[in-house]
Coordinates of C-alpha atoms and ligand atoms in Angstrom, one line a residue:
M180 CA 30.8 -1.1 -16.1
N181 CA 28.9 -1.4 -19.2
L182 CA 25.7 -3.5 -19.4
D183 CA 25.1 -5.8 -22.2
V184 CA 21.4 -4.5 -22.7
T185 CA 20.7 -6.9 -25.5
A186 CA 21.6 -9.9 -23.5
V187 CA 19.5 -8.6 -20.5
R188 CA 16.5 -8.1 -22.9
R189 CA 16.7 -11.8 -24.0
L190 CA 16.2 -12.8 -20.4
E191 CA 12.8 -11.1 -19.9
P192 CA 10.7 -14.3 -20.1
D193 CA 12.5 -15.5 -17.0
F194 CA 12.3 -12.3 -15.1
W195 CA 8.6 -12.2 -15.7
R196 CA 8.4 -15.4 -13.8
A197 CA 8.5 -13.3 -10.6
P198 CA 5.3 -13.4 -8.4
S199 CA 3.0 -10.5 -8.1
A200 CA -0.2 -9.8 -6.4
H201 CA -3.3 -10.9 -8.5
N202 CA -0.6 -11.6 -11.2
T203 CA -0.7 -8.2 -12.5
Q204 CA 3.0 -8.1 -13.3
P205 CA 3.2 -4.5 -12.5
W206 CA 7.0 -4.0 -13.5
V207 CA 8.4 -2.0 -16.3
L208 CA 11.9 -2.2 -17.6
R209 CA 13.0 1.1 -19.1
Y210 CA 16.2 0.5 -21.1
I211 CA 18.5 3.6 -20.8
A212 CA 22.1 4.3 -21.9
N213 CA 24.0 2.4 -19.1
G214 CA 21.5 0.3 -17.5
V215 CA 17.8 -0.7 -17.0
D216 CA 15.4 1.3 -14.8
V217 CA 12.9 -0.9 -12.9
G218 CA 9.7 0.9 -12.5
W219 CA 5.9 0.1 -12.5
D220 CA 2.9 0.7 -14.5
P221 CA 0.0 2.1 -12.5
A222 CA -2.5 0.5 -14.8
H223 CA -1.2 -2.8 -13.2
A224 CA -1.3 -1.7 -9.6
L225 CA -4.1 -2.5 -7.3
P226 CA -5.5 0.8 -6.0
A227 CA -8.5 -0.7 -4.0
A228 CA -6.9 -3.8 -2.5
D229 CA -3.4 -2.2 -2.1
P230 CA -4.0 1.4 -1.4
T231 CA -0.6 1.8 0.3
G232 CA 1.3 0.0 -2.5
R233 CA 2.7 -2.5 0.0
D234 CA 2.1 -5.6 -2.3
L235 CA 3.3 -3.5 -5.4
R236 CA 6.6 -2.9 -3.8
L237 CA 6.9 -6.5 -2.4
S238 CA 6.2 -7.7 -6.0
L239 CA 8.6 -5.2 -7.5
G240 CA 11.3 -6.4 -5.0
A241 CA 10.5 -10.1 -5.9
F242 CA 11.1 -9.0 -9.7
V243 CA 14.4 -7.2 -8.9
E244 CA 15.6 -10.4 -7.0
T245 CA 14.5 -12.5 -10.1
C246 CA 16.3 -10.4 -12.6
L247 CA 19.5 -10.6 -10.5
I248 CA 19.5 -14.4 -10.1
V249 CA 18.4 -14.9 -13.8
A250 CA 21.2 -12.6 -15.0
A251 CA 23.7 -14.1 -12.8
D252 CA 22.9 -17.6 -14.2
A253 CA 23.3 -16.3 -17.7
G254 CA 26.8 -15.1 -16.7
L255 CA 25.9 -11.5 -16.7
A256 CA 27.4 -9.3 -13.9
V257 CA 24.4 -7.1 -13.0
E258 CA 23.8 -5.4 -9.8
Y259 CA 20.7 -3.5 -8.4
V260 CA 20.9 0.1 -7.1
S261 CA 17.9 1.4 -5.2
D262 CA 16.8 4.9 -6.3
H263 CA 13.2 5.0 -5.2
D264 CA 11.1 7.8 -6.9
E265 CA 7.4 7.7 -6.5
R266 CA 6.8 10.4 -9.2
A267 CA 8.9 8.7 -11.8
R268 CA 7.3 5.4 -10.8
R269 CA 10.9 3.9 -10.3
V270 CA 12.4 1.7 -7.6
G271 CA 15.7 1.5 -8.9
R272 CA 18.2 0.4 -11.7
L273 CA 19.9 -2.6 -12.8
I274 CA 23.5 -1.7 -13.9
G275 CA 26.7 -3.4 -14.9
T276 CA 29.3 -4.5 -12.3
T277 CA 32.4 -6.6 -12.1
R278 CA 31.1 -10.0 -11.1
P279 CA 27.7 -11.8 -11.3
Y280 CA 25.2 -11.5 -8.4
G281 CA 25.9 -14.2 -5.8
S282 CA 22.8 -16.2 -5.1
P283 CA 22.1 -20.0 -4.2
F284 CA 19.4 -20.1 -6.8
D285 CA 19.5 -20.3 -10.6
A286 CA 17.0 -19.6 -13.5
A287 CA 15.7 -23.2 -13.2
A288 CA 14.6 -22.6 -9.5
V289 CA 12.8 -19.4 -10.7
R290 CA 10.9 -21.4 -13.5
A291 CA 10.2 -24.2 -11.0
R292 CA 8.6 -22.0 -8.2
S293 CA 4.8 -21.4 -8.2
T294 CA 2.2 -20.5 -5.7
N295 CA 0.1 -23.6 -4.8
R296 CA -3.5 -22.9 -3.6
G297 CA -4.4 -26.7 -3.5
E298 CA -4.5 -28.9 -0.5
Y299 CA -1.6 -29.1 1.8
L300 CA -0.4 -32.2 3.9
P301 CA -0.6 -31.8 7.5
G302 CA 2.7 -30.5 9.0
V303 CA 4.5 -27.3 10.1
V304 CA 7.7 -25.8 8.9
P305 CA 10.6 -27.6 10.7
D306 CA 12.4 -25.5 13.4
D307 CA 15.8 -25.5 11.4
L308 CA 14.1 -24.4 8.2
L309 CA 12.3 -21.6 10.2
V310 CA 15.7 -20.5 11.5
R311 CA 16.9 -20.4 8.0
I312 CA 14.0 -18.3 6.7
D313 CA 14.1 -15.9 9.9
A314 CA 17.8 -15.4 9.1
L315 CA 16.8 -14.2 5.4
A316 CA 14.3 -11.7 6.9
G317 CA 17.1 -10.8 9.5
E318 CA 19.4 -9.6 6.6
V319 CA 17.0 -6.6 6.3
N320 CA 16.2 -6.3 10.0
G321 CA 13.0 -8.0 9.8
W322 CA 11.7 -11.4 11.2
V323 CA 9.4 -14.2 10.4
A324 CA 6.7 -15.5 12.8
A325 CA 5.2 -19.0 12.5
L326 CA 1.5 -19.5 13.6
P327 CA -0.7 -22.6 13.5
S328 CA -3.0 -22.4 10.5
R329 CA -6.1 -23.5 12.4
G330 CA -6.1 -20.5 14.7
L331 CA -6.3 -18.2 11.7
V332 CA -9.4 -19.7 10.2
E333 CA -11.7 -17.3 11.8
P334 CA -9.6 -14.2 11.1
L335 CA -9.3 -15.3 7.4
A336 CA -13.1 -15.6 7.2
A337 CA -13.4 -12.2 8.8
A338 CA -10.7 -10.8 6.3
D339 CA -12.7 -12.4 3.3
R340 CA -16.0 -11.0 4.4
H341 CA -14.4 -7.6 4.6
L342 CA -12.8 -8.2 0.9
F343 CA -16.2 -9.3 -0.6
G344 CA -18.0 -6.7 1.4
D345 CA -16.1 -3.8 -0.2
A346 CA -17.5 -3.1 -3.7
A347 CA -14.1 -1.5 -5.0
V348 CA -11.9 -4.4 -3.7
S349 CA -14.0 -7.2 -5.0
A350 CA -14.7 -5.4 -8.4
E351 CA -10.9 -5.1 -8.7
L352 CA -10.3 -8.7 -8.0
A353 CA -13.1 -9.8 -10.5
D354 CA -11.1 -7.7 -13.0
W355 CA -8.0 -9.9 -12.6
L356 CA -9.9 -13.2 -12.4
R357 CA -9.8 -15.4 -15.6
L358 CA -12.2 -18.0 -14.7
T359 CA -12.7 -19.7 -18.0
P360 CA -10.1 -20.3 -20.8
R361 CA -12.4 -18.3 -23.0
H362 CA -11.3 -15.1 -21.4
P363 CA -9.1 -13.1 -23.8
R364 CA -6.3 -12.6 -21.2
Y365 CA -6.3 -16.2 -20.0
R366 CA -2.7 -16.8 -21.0
V367 CA -1.6 -13.3 -20.4
D368 CA -2.0 -12.3 -16.7
G369 CA -4.3 -12.4 -13.8
L370 CA -5.7 -15.4 -11.7
T371 CA -6.9 -18.4 -13.8
D372 CA -9.4 -21.0 -12.5
R373 CA -6.6 -23.5 -12.7
A374 CA -4.1 -21.3 -10.7
L375 CA -6.8 -21.0 -8.1
A376 CA -7.2 -24.7 -8.0
L377 CA -10.9 -24.4 -8.7
S378 CA -12.8 -27.1 -10.4
R379 CA -15.1 -26.1 -13.4
A380 CA -18.2 -26.1 -11.2
Q381 CA -16.4 -23.9 -8.6
A382 CA -15.2 -21.6 -11.2
L383 CA -18.7 -21.3 -12.7
G384 CA -20.0 -20.6 -9.1
L385 CA -17.6 -18.1 -8.4
R386 CA -18.3 -16.2 -11.7
V387 CA -22.0 -16.3 -11.0
A388 CA -21.5 -15.1 -7.4
L389 CA -19.2 -12.3 -8.3
R390 CA -21.7 -11.1 -10.9
A391 CA -24.5 -11.1 -8.2
L392 CA -22.4 -9.5 -5.7
P393 CA -23.2 -5.9 -6.2
T394 CA -27.0 -6.7 -5.7
L395 CA -26.7 -9.4 -3.1
R396 CA -23.9 -7.8 -0.9
R397 CA -26.3 -6.7 1.7
A398 CA -28.0 -10.1 1.5
G399 CA -25.2 -12.0 3.0
L400 CA -23.2 -13.0 -0.2
P401 CA -19.9 -11.9 1.1
R402 CA -20.5 -14.3 4.2
L403 CA -21.2 -17.1 1.7
L404 CA -18.1 -16.4 -0.3
A405 CA -15.9 -16.1 2.8
A406 CA -17.3 -19.4 4.2
S407 CA -16.0 -21.3 1.0
S408 CA -12.4 -20.3 2.0
R409 CA -12.6 -22.0 5.5
S410 CA -10.8 -25.0 4.3
T411 CA -7.7 -23.0 3.3
L412 CA -6.4 -22.8 6.9
G413 CA -8.6 -25.5 8.5
Y414 CA -5.9 -28.2 8.8
D415 CA -2.8 -28.7 10.8
G416 CA -0.5 -26.5 9.0
C417 CA 1.2 -23.2 9.4
V418 CA 1.0 -19.6 8.4
L419 CA 4.3 -17.5 8.1
V420 CA 4.1 -13.7 8.8
L421 CA 6.8 -11.5 7.5
V422 CA 7.5 -8.7 9.9
A423 CA 9.5 -5.4 9.0
P424 CA 11.4 -3.1 11.4
A425 CA 9.9 0.2 12.4
G426 CA 10.4 2.9 9.7
C427 CA 10.9 0.4 7.0
G428 CA 9.8 2.9 4.2
P429 CA 9.1 2.3 0.4
A430 CA 12.7 1.3 -0.5
G431 CA 12.7 -1.1 2.5
D432 CA 9.4 -2.7 1.3
V433 CA 11.2 -3.4 -2.1
E434 CA 14.1 -5.0 -0.1
F435 CA 11.6 -7.1 1.7
G436 CA 10.3 -8.3 -1.7
R437 CA 13.7 -9.4 -2.5
V438 CA 13.8 -11.4 0.6
L439 CA 10.3 -12.8 0.1
M440 CA 11.6 -14.1 -3.2
R441 CA 14.5 -15.7 -1.6
I442 CA 12.3 -17.3 0.9
W443 CA 9.9 -18.6 -1.6
L444 CA 12.8 -20.1 -3.7
T445 CA 14.3 -21.7 -0.5
L446 CA 10.9 -23.3 0.2
S447 CA 10.4 -24.4 -3.3
E448 CA 13.7 -26.1 -3.6
L449 CA 12.7 -28.2 -0.6
G450 CA 9.5 -29.2 -2.3
L451 CA 7.4 -26.8 -0.1
A452 CA 5.0 -24.1 -1.3
C453 CA 3.3 -20.9 -0.4
H454 CA -0.1 -19.7 -0.7
P455 CA -0.3 -15.9 0.4
V456 CA -3.1 -14.9 2.3
S457 CA -2.6 -11.2 2.1
Q458 CA -6.3 -10.3 3.0
L459 CA -5.3 -11.0 6.7
I460 CA -3.0 -8.0 6.3
D461 CA -5.2 -6.0 4.0
C462 CA -8.1 -5.9 6.6
A463 CA -7.3 -3.4 9.4
T464 CA -9.1 -5.4 12.0
T465 CA -7.5 -8.8 11.2
R466 CA -4.1 -7.1 10.7
A467 CA -4.4 -5.4 14.2
R468 CA -5.4 -8.8 15.9
L469 CA -2.4 -10.5 14.2
A470 CA -0.1 -7.7 15.3
E471 CA -1.3 -7.8 18.8
R472 CA -0.9 -11.7 18.9
L473 CA 2.8 -11.3 17.7
G474 CA 3.6 -8.5 20.1
V475 CA 4.1 -6.1 17.3
A476 CA 3.0 -2.5 18.4
D477 CA 2.5 -1.1 14.9
P478 CA 0.3 -3.3 12.7
A479 CA 1.9 -1.7 9.6
R480 CA 5.0 -3.4 10.3
L481 CA 3.2 -6.7 9.2
L482 CA 4.1 -7.1 5.4
H483 CA 2.9 -10.4 4.4
A484 CA 1.3 -13.7 5.4
A485 CA 1.1 -17.0 3.7
R486 CA 0.2 -20.5 4.5
V487 CA 3.3 -22.6 3.9
G488 CA 3.7 -26.4 3.6
R489 CA 4.0 -29.5 1.5
P490 CA 1.4 -29.5 -1.2
A491 CA -0.7 -32.6 -1.9
G492 CA -0.4 -32.0 -5.6
P493 CA 1.3 -29.8 -8.1
S494 CA 0.1 -26.4 -9.1
A495 CA -0.9 -25.0 -12.5
R496 CA 1.5 -22.7 -14.1
S497 CA 0.5 -19.0 -14.1
A498 CA 0.1 -16.9 -17.1
R499 CA 2.8 -14.2 -18.1
R500 CA 2.6 -11.3 -20.5
V501 CA 6.1 -12.0 -21.7
Q502 CA 7.0 -15.7 -22.3
Ligands
FMN294 C1 3.1 -9.5 -2.5 C2 2.1 -10.6 -3.0 C3 0.9 -10.8 -2.5 C4 0.2 -11.9 -2.9 N1 -1.0 -12.1 -2.3 C5 -1.7 -13.2 -2.6 C6 -3.0 -13.4 -1.9 O1 -3.4 -12.8 -1.0 N2 -3.6 -14.6 -2.3 C7 -3.1 -15.4 -3.2 O2 -3.8 -16.5 -3.6 N3 -2.0 -15.2 -4.0 C8 -1.3 -14.1 -3.6 N4 -0.1 -13.9 -4.1 C9 0.4 -14.8 -5.3 C10 0.2 -14.2 -6.7 O3 -1.2 -14.3 -7.0 C11 1.0 -15.0 -7.6 O4 2.3 -14.8 -7.3 C12 0.6 -14.8 -9.0 O5 -0.6 -15.2 -9.4 C13 1.7 -15.5 -10.0 O6 1.5 -16.8 -9.8 P1 2.8 -17.8 -9.3 O7 3.3 -17.3 -8.0 O8 2.4 -19.2 -9.4 O9 4.0 -17.6 -10.4 C14 0.7 -12.8 -3.8 C15 2.0 -12.5 -4.3 C16 2.7 -11.5 -4.1 C17 4.2 -11.3 -4.6

């Protein structure tokens, strides 16, 4: 089946609403004769924070799922064929098919979803919803664990100390922060002060602290920065952890990114939001502790962690390169 490439191209602004770690929007669409290759740009990867490419592949999977949902909503019959090639920096291809992708979601749901890093109301994910979310992960032989957020306050602080204690990881994060509207890429990509739910004073404080970090790293600045994130999980909420089966592999990670998008859209349509806390998985020590707590023998099977709940207020819309 031929793919109407011009019609697909027109949908790019909605495709770009997919979530990505640090909002780097790492995906690249390469239009070819009978389809569109989905690949990535290494300049938009996170080699320090994400050396295994786990978050890159999850983001690419979320992008693929978003493309399929948006194309189906526009009446285009598009399917995704996985064709992972590390050297060609390609995860797969969007091709024409006989009928549009079946999904309960539409382009409006894609536009309405956002990460919310503000305050959440107390409350855990209800059991029936957890069963639905777990079933989504089950479609790719994974599962979802729910943990009380308070129990993860200390591990999150440890993971943040690790993050700010690592020169390369914190410099990479600083590169993707846009803490003032005067930043030239404020409306393009990265994490803005508003998306991070920071007040002006907090944004200024973080800018000053990050600038001082190289000199004050040994003087305890990472500890101070980590302490400021204690409120993230210090309430009666819940953290969901996505667990992959053994031997999932790179193409499997992309499939989990697709599932992650379905989970986020499911929550978003119910007025719930997510705030990923990937540092818990990035830091080997906290990842190992979390895996042990969940009875998972191989910590590499933990793919993603996010606090989930009903946000106390709306979130700011994040920037995109294509809009
Ligand atoms: C794989 C993945 C990992 C992420 N990790 C984090 C994280 O550790 N902390 C965080 O605040 N946001 C995290 N995010 C959320 C992104 O920063 C967010 O999707 C991006 O800034 C775009 O904003 P939006 O989700 O509101 O569209 C992650 C997103 C993805 C897809």
